[in-house]
PDB file of C-alpha atoms and ligand atoms in Angstrom:
ATOM      1  CA  MET A 222     283.462 105.824  21.543  1.00  0.00           C
ATOM      2  CA  THR A 223     280.983 106.785  24.223  1.00  0.00           C
ATOM      3  CA  PHE A 224     281.473 108.396  27.572  1.00  0.00           C
ATOM      4  CA  THR A 225     279.500 108.974  30.706  1.00  0.00           C
ATOM      5  CA  PRO A 226     277.977 112.470  30.823  1.00  0.00           C
ATOM      6  CA  LYS A 227     279.728 114.696  33.333  1.00  0.00           C
ATOM      7  CA  LYS A 228     277.487 116.588  35.680  1.00  0.00           C
ATOM      8  CA  TYR A 229     280.160 119.160  36.565  1.00  0.00           C
ATOM      9  CA  PHE A 230     280.365 120.192  32.910  1.00  0.00           C
ATOM     10  CA  GLY A 231     276.587 120.564  32.701  1.00  0.00           C
ATOM     11  CA  GLN A 232     276.376 117.810  30.098  1.00  0.00           C
ATOM     12  CA  HIS A 233     272.860 117.076  28.874  1.00  0.00           C
ATOM     13  CA  PHE A 234     272.980 115.810  25.332  1.00  0.00           C
ATOM     14  CA  LEU A 235     270.185 116.541  22.918  1.00  0.00           C
ATOM     15  CA  LYS A 236     268.564 113.261  21.846  1.00  0.00           C
ATOM     16  CA  ASP A 237     266.363 114.194  18.897  1.00  0.00           C
ATOM     17  CA  SER A 238     268.301 115.073  15.765  1.00  0.00           C
ATOM     18  CA  ARG A 239     265.249 116.732  14.190  1.00  0.00           C
ATOM     19  CA  LYS A 240     265.243 119.231  17.060  1.00  0.00           C
ATOM     20  CA  ALA A 241     268.989 119.749  16.589  1.00  0.00           C
ATOM     21  CA  LYS A 242     268.438 120.440  12.900  1.00  0.00           C
ATOM     22  CA  GLU A 243     265.656 122.899  13.694  1.00  0.00           C
ATOM     23  CA  ILE A 244     267.869 124.770  16.186  1.00  0.00           C
ATOM     24  CA  VAL A 245     270.669 125.102  13.621  1.00  0.00           C
ATOM     25  CA  SER A 246     268.142 126.368  11.058  1.00  0.00           C
ATOM     26  CA  PHE A 247     267.480 129.428  13.266  1.00  0.00           C
ATOM     27  CA  LEU A 248     270.896 130.835  12.318  1.00  0.00           C
ATOM     28  CA  ASN A 249     270.733 133.460   9.623  1.00  0.00           C
ATOM     29  CA  ILE A 250     273.731 132.378   7.546  1.00  0.00           C
ATOM     30  CA  GLY A 251     273.198 134.942   4.788  1.00  0.00           C
ATOM     31  CA  LYS A 252     274.062 137.659   7.284  1.00  0.00           C
ATOM     32  CA  CYS A 253     277.087 136.048   8.910  1.00  0.00           C
ATOM     33  CA  ASP A 254     279.094 133.067   7.740  1.00  0.00           C
ATOM     34  CA  LYS A 255     281.367 132.664  10.744  1.00  0.00           C
ATOM     35  CA  ILE A 256     280.036 130.536  13.566  1.00  0.00           C
ATOM     36  CA  ILE A 257     281.306 129.606  17.002  1.00  0.00           C
ATOM     37  CA  GLU A 258     279.661 126.699  18.777  1.00  0.00           C
ATOM     38  CA  ILE A 259     280.039 126.674  22.551  1.00  0.00           C
ATOM     39  CA  GLY A 260     279.993 123.202  24.114  1.00  0.00           C
ATOM     40  CA  PRO A 261     279.469 120.937  21.094  1.00  0.00           C
ATOM     41  CA  GLY A 262     279.664 117.837  23.301  1.00  0.00           C
ATOM     42  CA  LYS A 263     279.013 114.819  21.088  1.00  0.00           C
ATOM     43  CA  GLY A 264     278.181 116.967  18.078  1.00  0.00           C
ATOM     44  CA  ALA A 265     274.366 116.996  18.128  1.00  0.00           C
ATOM     45  CA  LEU A 266     274.243 120.493  16.625  1.00  0.00           C
ATOM     46  CA  THR A 267     277.642 120.322  14.903  1.00  0.00           C
ATOM     47  CA  GLN A 268     276.510 117.556  12.528  1.00  0.00           C
ATOM     48  CA  PHE A 269     274.074 120.064  10.981  1.00  0.00           C
ATOM     49  CA  LEU A 270     276.359 123.079  11.222  1.00  0.00           C
ATOM     50  CA  ILE A 271     278.880 121.459   8.895  1.00  0.00           C
ATOM     51  CA  SER A 272     276.462 121.398   5.998  1.00  0.00           C
ATOM     52  CA  LEU A 273     276.070 125.198   6.157  1.00  0.00           C
ATOM     53  CA  LYS A 274     278.214 127.409   3.974  1.00  0.00           C
ATOM     54  CA  ALA A 275     280.086 128.811   6.939  1.00  0.00           C
ATOM     55  CA  ASP A 276     283.406 128.789   8.788  1.00  0.00           C
ATOM     56  CA  ILE A 277     283.050 127.029  12.094  1.00  0.00           C
ATOM     57  CA  LYS A 278     285.000 126.928  15.339  1.00  0.00           C
ATOM     58  CA  LEU A 279     284.059 124.646  18.216  1.00  0.00           C
ATOM     59  CA  ILE A 280     284.914 125.506  21.811  1.00  0.00           C
ATOM     60  CA  GLU A 281     284.676 122.569  24.202  1.00  0.00           C
ATOM     61  CA  ILE A 282     286.078 122.094  27.711  1.00  0.00           C
ATOM     62  CA  ASP A 283     285.875 118.300  28.005  1.00  0.00           C
ATOM     63  CA  ALA A 284     288.893 116.308  26.713  1.00  0.00           C
ATOM     64  CA  ASP A 285     286.777 113.186  26.137  1.00  0.00           C
ATOM     65  CA  ALA A 286     284.349 115.134  23.963  1.00  0.00           C
ATOM     66  CA  ILE A 287     287.310 116.686  22.132  1.00  0.00           C
ATOM     67  CA  ASP A 288     288.608 113.206  21.155  1.00  0.00           C
ATOM     68  CA  LEU A 289     285.215 112.266  19.842  1.00  0.00           C
ATOM     69  CA  LEU A 290     284.756 115.525  17.920  1.00  0.00           C
ATOM     70  CA  LYS A 291     288.221 115.297  16.345  1.00  0.00           C
ATOM     71  CA  ASN A 292     287.350 111.910  14.908  1.00  0.00           C
ATOM     72  CA  GLN A 293     284.004 112.999  13.619  1.00  0.00           C
ATOM     73  CA  PHE A 294     284.784 116.498  12.363  1.00  0.00           C
ATOM     74  CA  SER A 295     288.353 116.424  11.139  1.00  0.00           C
ATOM     75  CA  ASN A 296     287.978 119.530   8.962  1.00  0.00           C
ATOM     76  CA  ILE A 297     286.885 122.078  11.513  1.00  0.00           C
ATOM     77  CA  GLU A 298     288.823 123.924  14.130  1.00  0.00           C
ATOM     78  CA  ILE A 299     288.253 122.547  17.581  1.00  0.00           C
ATOM     79  CA  ILE A 300     289.448 124.658  20.481  1.00  0.00           C
ATOM     80  CA  HIS A 301     289.960 122.808  23.756  1.00  0.00           C
ATOM     81  CA  ALA A 302     289.173 125.556  26.244  1.00  0.00           C
ATOM     82  CA  ASP A 303     286.890 126.917  28.893  1.00  0.00           C
ATOM     83  CA  PHE A 304     284.766 129.453  27.016  1.00  0.00           C
ATOM     84  CA  LEU A 305     284.683 131.717  30.070  1.00  0.00           C
ATOM     85  CA  LYS A 306     288.490 131.909  30.189  1.00  0.00           C
ATOM     86  CA  LEU A 307     289.126 132.042  26.467  1.00  0.00           C
ATOM     87  CA  ASP A 308     290.292 135.406  25.150  1.00  0.00           C
ATOM     88  CA  LEU A 309     287.745 136.079  22.421  1.00  0.00           C
ATOM     89  CA  ASN A 310     289.964 138.822  21.022  1.00  0.00           C
ATOM     90  CA  SER A 311     292.282 136.033  19.890  1.00  0.00           C
ATOM     91  CA  ILE A 312     289.603 134.932  17.420  1.00  0.00           C
ATOM     92  CA  PRO A 313     290.607 136.538  14.117  1.00  0.00           C
ATOM     93  CA  TRP A 314     287.030 137.138  12.959  1.00  0.00           C
ATOM     94  CA  LYS A 315     285.528 140.619  12.946  1.00  0.00           C
ATOM     95  CA  LYS A 316     281.930 139.377  13.201  1.00  0.00           C
ATOM     96  CA  TYR A 317     280.595 135.977  14.102  1.00  0.00           C
ATOM     97  CA  SER A 318     277.481 134.263  15.365  1.00  0.00           C
ATOM     98  CA  ILE A 319     277.311 131.982  18.379  1.00  0.00           C
ATOM     99  CA  ILE A 320     275.301 128.815  18.781  1.00  0.00           C
ATOM    100  CA  GLY A 321     275.131 126.367  21.651  1.00  0.00           C
ATOM    101  CA  ASN A 322     273.184 124.183  23.937  1.00  0.00           C
ATOM    102  CA  PHE A 323     274.753 126.019  26.836  1.00  0.00           C
ATOM    103  CA  PRO A 324     275.772 124.371  30.109  1.00  0.00           C
ATOM    104  CA  TYR A 325     273.164 125.817  32.484  1.00  0.00           C
ATOM    105  CA  ASN A 326     275.528 126.184  35.430  1.00  0.00           C
ATOM    106  CA  ILE A 327     277.401 128.924  33.549  1.00  0.00           C
ATOM    107  CA  SER A 328     274.714 130.293  31.247  1.00  0.00           C
ATOM    108  CA  THR A 329     274.524 133.700  32.949  1.00  0.00           C
ATOM    109  CA  GLN A 330     278.297 134.077  32.734  1.00  0.00           C
ATOM    110  CA  ILE A 331     278.170 133.133  29.047  1.00  0.00           C
ATOM    111  CA  LEU A 332     275.528 135.804  28.578  1.00  0.00           C
ATOM    112  CA  PHE A 333     277.652 138.485  30.240  1.00  0.00           C
ATOM    113  CA  LYS A 334     280.663 137.500  28.124  1.00  0.00           C
ATOM    114  CA  ILE A 335     278.484 137.807  25.009  1.00  0.00           C
ATOM    115  CA  LEU A 336     277.408 141.246  26.178  1.00  0.00           C
ATOM    116  CA  GLU A 337     281.035 142.283  26.679  1.00  0.00           C
ATOM    117  CA  HIS A 338     281.879 141.245  23.097  1.00  0.00           C
ATOM    118  CA  ARG A 339     278.622 142.502  21.616  1.00  0.00           C
ATOM    119  CA  ASP A 340     280.275 144.433  18.806  1.00  0.00           C
ATOM    120  CA  SER A 341     281.753 141.264  17.309  1.00  0.00           C
ATOM    121  CA  ILE A 342     278.556 139.284  17.570  1.00  0.00           C
ATOM    122  CA  GLN A 343     275.898 139.140  14.868  1.00  0.00           C
ATOM    123  CA  GLU A 344     273.458 136.785  16.526  1.00  0.00           C
ATOM    124  CA  VAL A 345     273.212 134.116  19.192  1.00  0.00           C
ATOM    125  CA  VAL A 346     271.068 130.999  18.991  1.00  0.00           C
ATOM    126  CA  GLY A 347     271.247 129.481  22.440  1.00  0.00           C
ATOM    127  CA  MET A 348     269.589 126.898  24.611  1.00  0.00           C
ATOM    128  CA  PHE A 349     268.988 128.106  28.123  1.00  0.00           C
ATOM    129  CA  GLN A 350     267.081 126.938  31.145  1.00  0.00           C
ATOM    130  CA  LYS A 351     263.503 127.987  30.306  1.00  0.00           C
ATOM    131  CA  GLU A 352     263.258 130.363  33.241  1.00  0.00           C
ATOM    132  CA  VAL A 353     266.474 132.166  32.254  1.00  0.00           C
ATOM    133  CA  ALA A 354     265.342 132.346  28.612  1.00  0.00           C
ATOM    134  CA  GLU A 355     262.075 133.949  29.708  1.00  0.00           C
ATOM    135  CA  ARG A 356     263.902 136.442  31.898  1.00  0.00           C
ATOM    136  CA  ILE A 357     266.101 137.515  28.996  1.00  0.00           C
ATOM    137  CA  CYS A 358     263.135 137.993  26.644  1.00  0.00           C
ATOM    138  CA  SER A 359     260.646 139.568  29.084  1.00  0.00           C
ATOM    139  CA  GLU A 360     259.125 142.954  28.459  1.00  0.00           C
ATOM    140  CA  LYS A 361     258.732 145.634  31.105  1.00  0.00           C
ATOM    141  CA  LYS A 362     255.895 145.224  33.649  1.00  0.00           C
ATOM    142  CA  SER A 363     256.460 141.480  33.736  1.00  0.00           C
ATOM    143  CA  LYS A 364     257.634 139.826  36.965  1.00  0.00           C
ATOM    144  CA  LYS A 365     260.409 138.227  34.943  1.00  0.00           C
ATOM    145  CA  TYR A 366     261.738 141.546  33.619  1.00  0.00           C
ATOM    146  CA  GLY A 367     265.060 142.225  35.295  1.00  0.00           C
ATOM    147  CA  ILE A 368     268.764 142.953  34.947  1.00  0.00           C
ATOM    148  CA  PRO A 369     269.465 140.503  32.084  1.00  0.00           C
ATOM    149  CA  SER A 370     266.371 141.664  30.169  1.00  0.00           C
ATOM    150  CA  VAL A 371     267.430 145.324  30.235  1.00  0.00           C
ATOM    151  CA  LEU A 372     271.140 144.784  29.584  1.00  0.00           C
ATOM    152  CA  ILE A 373     270.676 142.276  26.759  1.00  0.00           C
ATOM    153  CA  GLN A 374     267.727 144.063  25.140  1.00  0.00           C
ATOM    154  CA  ALA A 375     269.744 147.276  25.020  1.00  0.00           C
ATOM    155  CA  PHE A 376     271.862 145.619  22.311  1.00  0.00           C
ATOM    156  CA  PHE A 377     269.908 142.617  21.033  1.00  0.00           C
ATOM    157  CA  LYS A 378     266.447 141.831  19.759  1.00  0.00           C
ATOM    158  CA  CYS A 379     265.358 138.795  21.787  1.00  0.00           C
ATOM    159  CA  ASP A 380     263.025 136.044  20.581  1.00  0.00           C
ATOM    160  CA  LYS A 381     262.023 132.802  22.248  1.00  0.00           C
ATOM    161  CA  LEU A 382     261.773 130.154  19.544  1.00  0.00           C
ATOM    162  CA  LEU A 383     261.396 126.693  21.005  1.00  0.00           C
ATOM    163  CA  ASP A 384     260.628 124.935  24.288  1.00  0.00           C
ATOM    164  CA  LEU A 385     262.050 121.530  25.149  1.00  0.00           C
ATOM    165  CA  ASN A 386     261.115 119.035  27.832  1.00  0.00           C
ATOM    166  CA  GLU A 387     263.510 117.380  30.248  1.00  0.00           C
ATOM    167  CA  ASN A 388     263.197 114.011  28.483  1.00  0.00           C
ATOM    168  CA  GLU A 389     264.577 115.401  25.243  1.00  0.00           C
ATOM    169  CA  PHE A 390     268.049 115.240  26.774  1.00  0.00           C
ATOM    170  CA  ASN A 391     270.331 112.527  28.034  1.00  0.00           C
ATOM    171  CA  PRO A 392     270.546 112.644  30.992  1.00  0.00           C
ATOM    172  CA  PRO A 393     267.384 114.731  31.557  1.00  0.00           C
ATOM    173  CA  PRO A 394     268.082 118.019  33.365  1.00  0.00           C
ATOM    174  CA  LYS A 395     265.904 119.014  36.340  1.00  0.00           C
ATOM    175  CA  VAL A 396     264.454 121.963  34.459  1.00  0.00           C
ATOM    176  CA  LYS A 397     262.745 122.728  31.176  1.00  0.00           C
ATOM    177  CA  SER A 398     264.692 124.373  28.391  1.00  0.00           C
ATOM    178  CA  SER A 399     264.112 126.999  25.710  1.00  0.00           C
ATOM    179  CA  VAL A 400     265.986 128.092  22.644  1.00  0.00           C
ATOM    180  CA  ILE A 401     266.203 131.825  22.132  1.00  0.00           C
ATOM    181  CA  LYS A 402     267.697 133.980  19.446  1.00  0.00           C
ATOM    182  CA  LEU A 403     269.464 137.254  20.158  1.00  0.00           C
ATOM    183  CA  THR A 404     269.954 139.455  17.103  1.00  0.00           C
ATOM    184  CA  ARG A 405     272.357 142.368  17.439  1.00  0.00           C
ATOM    185  CA  ASN A 406     270.540 145.658  16.909  1.00  0.00           C
ATOM    186  CA  ASN A 407     272.130 148.778  15.397  1.00  0.00           C
ATOM    187  CA  VAL A 408     272.982 150.418  18.689  1.00  0.00           C
ATOM    188  CA  GLN A 409     276.731 151.069  18.896  1.00  0.00           C
ATOM    189  CA  ASP A 410     276.567 153.785  21.472  1.00  0.00           C
ATOM    190  CA  LEU A 411     273.802 153.650  24.056  1.00  0.00           C
ATOM    191  CA  GLY A 412     273.609 157.408  24.322  1.00  0.00           C
ATOM    192  CA  CYS A 413     274.789 157.291  27.917  1.00  0.00           C
ATOM    193  CA  ASP A 414     277.778 156.021  29.821  1.00  0.00           C
ATOM    194  CA  TYR A 415     277.592 152.205  29.627  1.00  0.00           C
ATOM    195  CA  ARG A 416     279.257 151.436  32.982  1.00  0.00           C
ATOM    196  CA  LYS A 417     276.931 153.885  34.752  1.00  0.00           C
ATOM    197  CA  PHE A 418     273.936 152.398  32.940  1.00  0.00           C
ATOM    198  CA  VAL A 419     274.863 148.918  34.188  1.00  0.00           C
ATOM    199  CA  GLU A 420     275.312 150.253  37.720  1.00  0.00           C
ATOM    200  CA  ILE A 421     271.945 152.015  37.688  1.00  0.00           C
ATOM    201  CA  VAL A 422     270.070 149.041  36.230  1.00  0.00           C
ATOM    202  CA  LYS A 423     271.634 146.680  38.783  1.00  0.00           C
ATOM    203  CA  THR A 424     270.997 149.030  41.699  1.00  0.00           C
ATOM    204  CA  SER A 425     267.400 149.716  40.600  1.00  0.00           C
ATOM    205  CA  PHE A 426     266.531 146.028  40.456  1.00  0.00           C
ATOM    206  CA  SER A 427     268.314 145.240  43.719  1.00  0.00           C
ATOM    207  CA  GLN A 428     265.147 146.340  45.506  1.00  0.00           C
ATOM    208  CA  ARG A 429     262.666 145.671  42.765  1.00  0.00           C
ATOM    209  CA  ARG A 430     259.544 146.004  44.914  1.00  0.00           C
ATOM    210  CA  LYS A 431     260.386 149.514  46.023  1.00  0.00           C
ATOM    211  CA  LYS A 432     260.115 152.715  44.074  1.00  0.00           C
ATOM    212  CA  ILE A 433     263.469 153.347  42.458  1.00  0.00           C
ATOM    213  CA  LYS A 434     263.666 156.579  44.379  1.00  0.00           C
ATOM    214  CA  ASN A 435     264.506 154.346  47.364  1.00  0.00           C
ATOM    215  CA  ALA A 436     266.708 151.906  45.518  1.00  0.00           C
ATOM    216  CA  LEU A 437     268.744 154.773  44.054  1.00  0.00           C
ATOM    217  CA  LYS A 438     268.995 156.734  47.283  1.00  0.00           C
ATOM    218  CA  LYS A 439     272.681 157.440  46.828  1.00  0.00           C
ATOM    219  CA  PHE A 440     271.857 159.309  43.600  1.00  0.00           C
ATOM    220  CA  THR A 441     268.829 161.309  44.784  1.00  0.00           C
ATOM    221  CA  ASN A 442     268.780 165.003  45.858  1.00  0.00           C
ATOM    222  CA  LEU A 443     268.191 165.757  42.206  1.00  0.00           C
ATOM    223  CA  SER A 444     265.384 167.831  40.866  1.00  0.00           C
ATOM    224  CA  ASP A 445     264.159 167.196  37.376  1.00  0.00           C
ATOM    225  CA  SER A 446     260.530 166.630  36.499  1.00  0.00           C
ATOM    226  CA  ASN A 447     261.368 163.641  34.319  1.00  0.00           C
ATOM    227  CA  LEU A 448     263.353 162.181  37.130  1.00  0.00           C
ATOM    228  CA  ASP A 449     260.478 162.566  39.601  1.00  0.00           C
ATOM    229  CA  TYR A 450     258.237 160.750  37.180  1.00  0.00           C
ATOM    230  CA  MET A 451     260.647 157.852  36.780  1.00  0.00           C
ATOM    231  CA  MET A 452     261.783 157.736  40.375  1.00  0.00           C
ATOM    232  CA  SER A 453     258.244 157.141  41.587  1.00  0.00           C
ATOM    233  CA  LYS A 454     258.061 153.954  39.508  1.00  0.00           C
ATOM    234  CA  ARG A 455     259.507 150.552  40.251  1.00  0.00           C
ATOM    235  CA  ALA A 456     262.430 149.191  38.228  1.00  0.00           C
ATOM    236  CA  GLU A 457     260.248 146.703  36.379  1.00  0.00           C
ATOM    237  CA  GLU A 458     258.123 149.558  34.989  1.00  0.00           C
ATOM    238  CA  LEU A 459     261.010 151.242  33.159  1.00  0.00           C
ATOM    239  CA  SER A 460     261.917 150.500  29.546  1.00  0.00           C
ATOM    240  CA  VAL A 461     265.499 150.279  28.271  1.00  0.00           C
ATOM    241  CA  ALA A 462     265.099 153.797  26.828  1.00  0.00           C
ATOM    242  CA  GLU A 463     263.956 155.119  30.213  1.00  0.00           C
ATOM    243  CA  PHE A 464     266.958 153.553  31.971  1.00  0.00           C
ATOM    244  CA  ILE A 465     269.176 155.336  29.442  1.00  0.00           C
ATOM    245  CA  GLU A 466     267.376 158.609  30.118  1.00  0.00           C
ATOM    246  CA  LEU A 467     267.647 158.063  33.862  1.00  0.00           C
ATOM    247  CA  THR A 468     271.396 157.413  33.540  1.00  0.00           C
ATOM    248  CA  ASN A 469     271.861 160.628  31.576  1.00  0.00           C
ATOM    249  CA  ILE A 470     269.892 162.744  34.021  1.00  0.00           C
ATOM    250  CA  ILE A 471     271.905 161.364  36.924  1.00  0.00           C
ATOM    251  CA  GLU A 472     275.231 161.796  35.069  1.00  0.00           C
ATOM    252  CA  ASN A 473     274.429 165.342  33.963  1.00  0.00           C
ATOM    253  CA  SER A 474     273.409 166.450  37.420  1.00  0.00           C
ATOM    254  CA  LYS A 475     276.916 165.931  38.872  1.00  0.00           C
TER     255      LYS A 475
HETATM  256  N1  LIG B 294     275.738 120.674  22.244  1.00  0.00           N
HETATM  257  C1  LIG B 294     275.661 119.344  22.824  1.00  0.00           C
HETATM  258  C2  LIG B 294     276.116 119.311  24.280  1.00  0.00           C
HETATM  259  C3  LIG B 294     275.399 120.212  25.232  1.00  0.00           C
HETATM  260  S1  LIG B 294     275.829 119.919  26.922  1.00  0.00           S
HETATM  261  C4  LIG B 294     274.245 118.809  22.668  1.00  0.00           C
HETATM  262  O1  LIG B 294     273.339 119.581  22.381  1.00  0.00           O
HETATM  263  O2  LIG B 294     274.039 117.625  22.832  1.00  0.00           O
HETATM  264  C5  LIG B 294     276.894 121.294  27.284  1.00  0.00           C
HETATM  265  C6  LIG B 294     278.293 121.154  26.676  1.00  0.00           C
HETATM  266  O3  LIG B 294     279.085 122.273  27.096  1.00  0.00           O
HETATM  267  C7  LIG B 294     279.076 119.921  27.079  1.00  0.00           C
HETATM  268  O4  LIG B 294     279.678 119.334  25.962  1.00  0.00           O
HETATM  269  C8  LIG B 294     280.120 120.449  28.066  1.00  0.00           C
HETATM  270  O5  LIG B 294     281.298 119.657  28.132  1.00  0.00           O
HETATM  271  C9  LIG B 294     280.395 121.804  27.484  1.00  0.00           C
HETATM  272  N2  LIG B 294     280.942 122.796  28.429  1.00  0.00           N
HETATM  273  C10 LIG B 294     280.666 122.914  29.755  1.00  0.00           C
HETATM  274  N3  LIG B 294     281.318 123.956  30.301  1.00  0.00           N
HETATM  275  C11 LIG B 294     282.025 124.533  29.286  1.00  0.00           C
HETATM  276  C12 LIG B 294     282.920 125.649  29.222  1.00  0.00           C
HETATM  277  N4  LIG B 294     283.179 126.389  30.297  1.00  0.00           N
HETATM  278  N5  LIG B 294     283.490 125.947  28.027  1.00  0.00           N
HETATM  279  C13 LIG B 294     283.219 125.204  26.922  1.00  0.00           C
HETATM  280  N6  LIG B 294     282.387 124.137  26.929  1.00  0.00           N
HETATM  281  C14 LIG B 294     281.804 123.798  28.093  1.00  0.00           C
END
């Protein structure tokens, strides 16, 4: 059975099965043998996942793809759901890894959901729009360093592993793609209030060209020599550790 790719579900199917095999090989199965695939589509990655010694769950939104997957992979659990709406706490696994050639229209939302459930996640091997992948993995002082870089890197080691051209998909997307791997680090507790940290990172980057002294105006009238030093920089010059320090100084000054 075949079906016409649906644009509204961000369907771009990987053509080359060698690339699919390579992407699956990035998972570190020794460390975690429970895997969730988001958006398996026609099973390009799934066909290689099933030969791993791992428990697998597929989460797919498209009923047509579900029919196809059920025929092809009768032994694995296939959940017909919108990943963004699915309650991940209903998954009975303590730790799992996530893989997927993510639909680009919701890739940032997928990322934020991953961040929310970070303590259940061992690693993520994901295909993103190249530009988004680079933003996630960027280091400070790069133009691409921003909110997702700081928030994700606070909890995950980020590596860009593979670039793919438009013509490696059917239909070809308008943008280039990259596969990245996020590996959960050992940080359980950031060392500062997480909600405040998110607020400060977001506010700092909201005016990324200005010194953060200006971006964080509502928090200023503080005197601390460390704070002066950081406040005279721009958001893109601060490391994750410095954002944590900044959050603590601001919190402790109340
Ligand atoms: N993994 C396949 C398909 C990638 S295309 C391949 O590499 O060829 C993206 C897939 O995500 C499609 O199958 C699409 O139906 C599915 N998808 C889109 N939005 C989704 C959502 N909110 N929840 C779960 N799956 C979704």
